[in-house]
């Protein structure tokens, strides 16, 4: 009998956490336009992500999506607040394959938009997610970062679930492991989707499913997922 691939086992587990919190699951096309993949996300023409080294272009204005954020844009254009969704799917970037990179991988992004949404709501949702995935003793921390589509932006770490935050090779002795990026949706992004940024705020977050799976099962090389070795896959 076949087995569920470890990536999709983790995908299902992540989705269940957010579905219990009332998030809808939304999907979108893998072939996207520059408008949805970049422009509506406040990524200007001179941003490095627009460079061909980071995106698979087909023929302008079409490309293969480099994140699932275009699904959020399509959702905000189609729905009125309040909005509460996760957007899972495959994404594509011209990265050279190595232990931590693959030209195709999976993301799950989340979005909440509505009146009165604050950074405290973001922290509460992600704290619950971390505890659901790695146990009640798991702590999270936010580190200031930059993403063009959120302001303020933050990288999110969890206390190392391997060593109990005491320091080990997985957390490189720091006691913390990075799991995702997040932030408050930039007003320009809301406006580009026809949402009143004066009356509504929102937060967004995004994670790589492969990274979460690697951390969950202690897998050191992302390429193992795609080599179709039965001895490896049967462990799951």
Coordinates of C-alpha atoms in Angstrom, one line a residue:
X1 CA 0.0 0.0 0.0
X2 CA 1.1 3.6 -0.6
X3 CA 2.1 6.0 2.1
X4 CA 1.4 9.7 2.5
X5 CA 4.6 11.7 1.5
X6 CA 6.2 13.4 4.6
X7 CA 5.8 16.8 3.0
X8 CA 2.1 16.3 2.6
X9 CA 1.8 14.8 6.1
X10 CA 3.2 18.0 7.4
X11 CA 1.1 20.1 5.0
X12 CA -2.0 18.4 6.4
X13 CA -0.9 18.9 10.0
X14 CA -0.2 22.7 9.5
X15 CA -3.5 23.2 7.6
X16 CA -5.5 21.4 10.4
X17 CA -4.1 23.8 13.0
X18 CA -5.3 26.9 11.1
X19 CA -8.6 25.4 10.0
X20 CA -9.4 24.9 13.6
X21 CA -8.9 28.7 14.0
X22 CA -11.4 29.4 11.3
X23 CA -9.1 29.9 8.3
X24 CA -10.4 28.9 4.9
X25 CA -8.1 27.1 2.5
X26 CA -7.7 28.9 -0.8
X27 CA -5.6 28.1 -3.9
X28 CA -4.6 29.8 -7.1
X29 CA -2.8 29.2 -10.4
X30 CA 0.9 28.3 -10.6
X31 CA 1.3 30.4 -13.8
X32 CA 0.9 34.0 -12.6
X33 CA 1.2 37.6 -13.9
X34 CA 3.7 40.1 -12.8
X35 CA 0.9 42.1 -11.3
X36 CA -0.2 39.4 -8.9
X37 CA 3.3 38.1 -8.1
X38 CA 5.0 41.5 -7.7
X39 CA 3.3 44.8 -8.4
X40 CA 0.2 44.3 -6.1
X41 CA 2.6 43.1 -3.4
X42 CA 4.5 46.4 -3.3
X43 CA 7.5 44.9 -5.1
X44 CA 8.7 47.6 -7.5
X45 CA 10.5 47.1 -10.8
X46 CA 13.9 47.6 -9.2
X47 CA 13.5 45.1 -6.4
X48 CA 16.0 42.2 -6.5
X49 CA 13.1 39.6 -6.6
X50 CA 12.2 40.9 -10.0
X51 CA 15.6 39.7 -11.4
X52 CA 15.5 36.6 -13.6
X53 CA 17.8 34.8 -11.2
X54 CA 15.0 34.6 -8.7
X55 CA 12.0 34.0 -10.9
X56 CA 11.1 31.6 -13.7
X57 CA 9.8 33.9 -16.5
X58 CA 7.7 32.6 -19.4
X59 CA 6.7 35.5 -21.6
X60 CA 5.9 38.9 -20.1
X61 CA 3.7 39.4 -18.2
X62 CA 3.6 35.7 -17.3
X63 CA 5.8 33.8 -14.9
X64 CA 5.8 30.8 -12.7
X65 CA 4.9 32.0 -9.2
X66 CA 7.8 32.4 -6.8
X67 CA 5.5 32.4 -3.7
X68 CA 1.9 31.8 -2.9
X69 CA 1.3 35.5 -2.0
X70 CA -0.5 36.0 -5.4
X71 CA -3.3 33.8 -4.0
X72 CA -3.7 36.3 -1.1
X73 CA -3.9 39.1 -3.7
X74 CA -6.6 37.3 -5.7
X75 CA -8.5 36.6 -2.5
X76 CA -8.4 40.2 -1.3
X77 CA -9.7 41.3 -4.7
X78 CA -12.5 38.8 -4.7
X79 CA -13.6 39.0 -1.0
X80 CA -14.5 41.8 1.3
X81 CA -13.2 41.9 4.9
X82 CA -13.2 40.1 7.2
X83 CA -10.8 37.7 5.5
X84 CA -9.1 34.7 7.1
X85 CA -7.3 32.3 4.8
X86 CA -4.3 30.1 4.3
X87 CA -2.8 29.6 0.8
X88 CA -0.9 26.3 0.4
X89 CA 0.8 25.4 -2.8
X90 CA 3.9 24.7 -4.9
X91 CA 6.3 27.6 -5.7
X92 CA 9.2 27.8 -8.1
X93 CA 12.6 29.6 -8.0
X94 CA 15.7 29.0 -10.1
X95 CA 17.8 28.0 -7.1
X96 CA 20.7 25.6 -7.5
X97 CA 19.8 22.3 -5.7
X98 CA 21.7 21.8 -2.5
X99 CA 20.9 20.6 1.0
X100 CA 18.7 23.6 1.7
X101 CA 17.4 24.7 -1.7
X102 CA 15.2 23.2 -4.4
X103 CA 13.9 24.9 -7.6
X104 CA 10.4 23.7 -6.6
X105 CA 9.1 23.6 -3.0
X106 CA 5.9 24.1 -1.0
X107 CA 4.7 27.1 0.9
X108 CA 1.8 27.8 3.2
X109 CA 0.9 31.4 3.7
X110 CA -1.7 32.9 5.9
X111 CA -3.7 36.1 5.9
X112 CA -6.2 37.9 8.1
X113 CA -7.7 41.3 7.1
X114 CA -10.4 43.2 9.0
X115 CA -11.1 46.1 11.3
X116 CA -8.8 46.4 14.3
X117 CA -6.3 43.6 13.5
X118 CA -3.0 44.2 15.3
X119 CA 0.4 42.7 15.7
X120 CA -0.8 41.2 19.0
X121 CA -3.3 39.0 17.0
X122 CA -0.4 37.9 14.8
X123 CA 1.6 36.9 17.8
X124 CA -1.3 35.0 19.4
X125 CA -2.0 33.0 16.2
X126 CA 1.6 32.1 15.7
X127 CA 2.2 31.2 19.3
X128 CA -0.8 28.8 19.2
X129 CA 0.6 27.3 15.9
X130 CA 4.0 26.7 17.4
X131 CA 2.6 25.0 20.5
X132 CA 0.3 22.9 18.4
X133 CA 3.2 21.7 16.3
X134 CA 6.0 21.3 18.9
X135 CA 4.3 21.2 22.3
X136 CA 3.0 23.5 25.0
X137 CA 6.5 24.4 26.3
X138 CA 7.5 25.9 22.9
X139 CA 8.2 29.7 23.0
X140 CA 8.4 32.0 20.0
X141 CA 10.3 35.2 19.4
X142 CA 10.1 37.9 16.7
X143 CA 13.1 39.5 15.1
X144 CA 12.8 42.7 13.0
X145 CA 13.1 42.0 9.3
X146 CA 12.1 43.5 5.9
X147 CA 9.5 42.3 3.4
X148 CA 8.1 44.8 0.8
X149 CA 4.5 43.6 1.4
X150 CA 4.5 43.9 5.2
X151 CA 5.3 46.8 7.6
X152 CA 6.5 46.1 10.3
X153 CA 8.0 42.8 9.3
X154 CA 9.5 40.0 11.4
X155 CA 11.2 36.7 11.2
X156 CA 9.7 34.2 13.7
X157 CA 11.8 31.7 15.7
X158 CA 10.7 28.9 18.0
X159 CA 12.6 27.6 21.0
X160 CA 14.6 24.6 19.9
X161 CA 12.5 21.5 20.4
X162 CA 15.5 19.2 20.0
X163 CA 17.6 20.4 22.9
X164 CA 15.0 22.3 24.9
X165 CA 16.6 25.6 23.9
X166 CA 19.9 24.6 25.6
X167 CA 22.0 24.6 22.4
X168 CA 22.6 21.9 19.8
X169 CA 23.7 21.5 16.1
X170 CA 20.1 22.0 14.9
X171 CA 19.8 25.5 16.5
X172 CA 23.5 26.1 16.1
X173 CA 23.9 26.7 19.8
X174 CA 21.5 29.6 19.9
X175 CA 18.5 27.8 21.4
X176 CA 16.3 29.1 18.6
X177 CA 15.2 27.8 15.2
X178 CA 13.8 30.1 12.4
X179 CA 10.4 28.9 11.0
X180 CA 8.7 31.6 9.1
X181 CA 8.4 35.3 8.0
X182 CA 5.5 37.5 9.0
X183 CA 4.2 41.1 9.4
X184 CA 1.4 43.5 9.2
X185 CA 0.0 43.9 5.6
X186 CA 1.4 47.0 4.0
X187 CA -1.4 49.6 3.4
X188 CA -0.3 49.9 -0.2
X189 CA -1.0 46.1 -0.7
X190 CA -4.5 46.6 0.8
X191 CA -5.2 49.6 -1.4
X192 CA -4.0 47.7 -4.5
X193 CA -6.7 45.1 -3.8
X194 CA -9.4 47.7 -3.4
X195 CA -9.6 47.4 0.4
X196 CA -9.9 50.5 2.5
X197 CA -6.6 50.7 4.4
X198 CA -8.1 53.3 6.8
X199 CA -10.8 51.1 8.0
X200 CA -8.9 47.7 7.8
X201 CA -5.6 46.3 8.9
X202 CA -4.2 42.8 8.5
X203 CA -1.3 40.4 9.1
X204 CA 0.3 37.8 6.9
X205 CA 2.8 35.0 7.4
X206 CA 4.5 32.4 5.2
X207 CA 6.5 29.2 5.8
X208 CA 8.3 26.6 3.7
X209 CA 6.7 23.2 4.3
X210 CA 9.9 21.4 3.5
X211 CA 11.7 23.4 6.2
X212 CA 9.1 22.5 8.8
X213 CA 9.2 18.9 7.7
X214 CA 13.0 18.8 7.9
X215 CA 12.9 20.2 11.4
X216 CA 10.0 17.9 12.5
X217 CA 11.7 14.7 11.4
X218 CA 15.4 15.7 11.6
X219 CA 16.0 15.5 7.9
X220 CA 19.3 17.3 6.9
X221 CA 18.9 17.5 3.2
X222 CA 15.9 18.8 1.2
X223 CA 16.8 16.6 -1.8
X224 CA 15.9 13.5 0.1
X225 CA 12.2 14.3 -0.4
X226 CA 12.5 14.1 -4.2
X227 CA 14.8 11.1 -4.7
X228 CA 12.0 8.5 -4.4
X229 CA 14.0 6.2 -2.2
X230 CA 11.6 3.7 -0.8
X231 CA 13.7 3.0 2.3
X232 CA 13.5 6.7 3.1
X233 CA 9.9 7.2 2.4
X234 CA 8.7 4.1 4.2
X235 CA 9.8 5.6 7.5
X236 CA 6.8 7.9 7.3

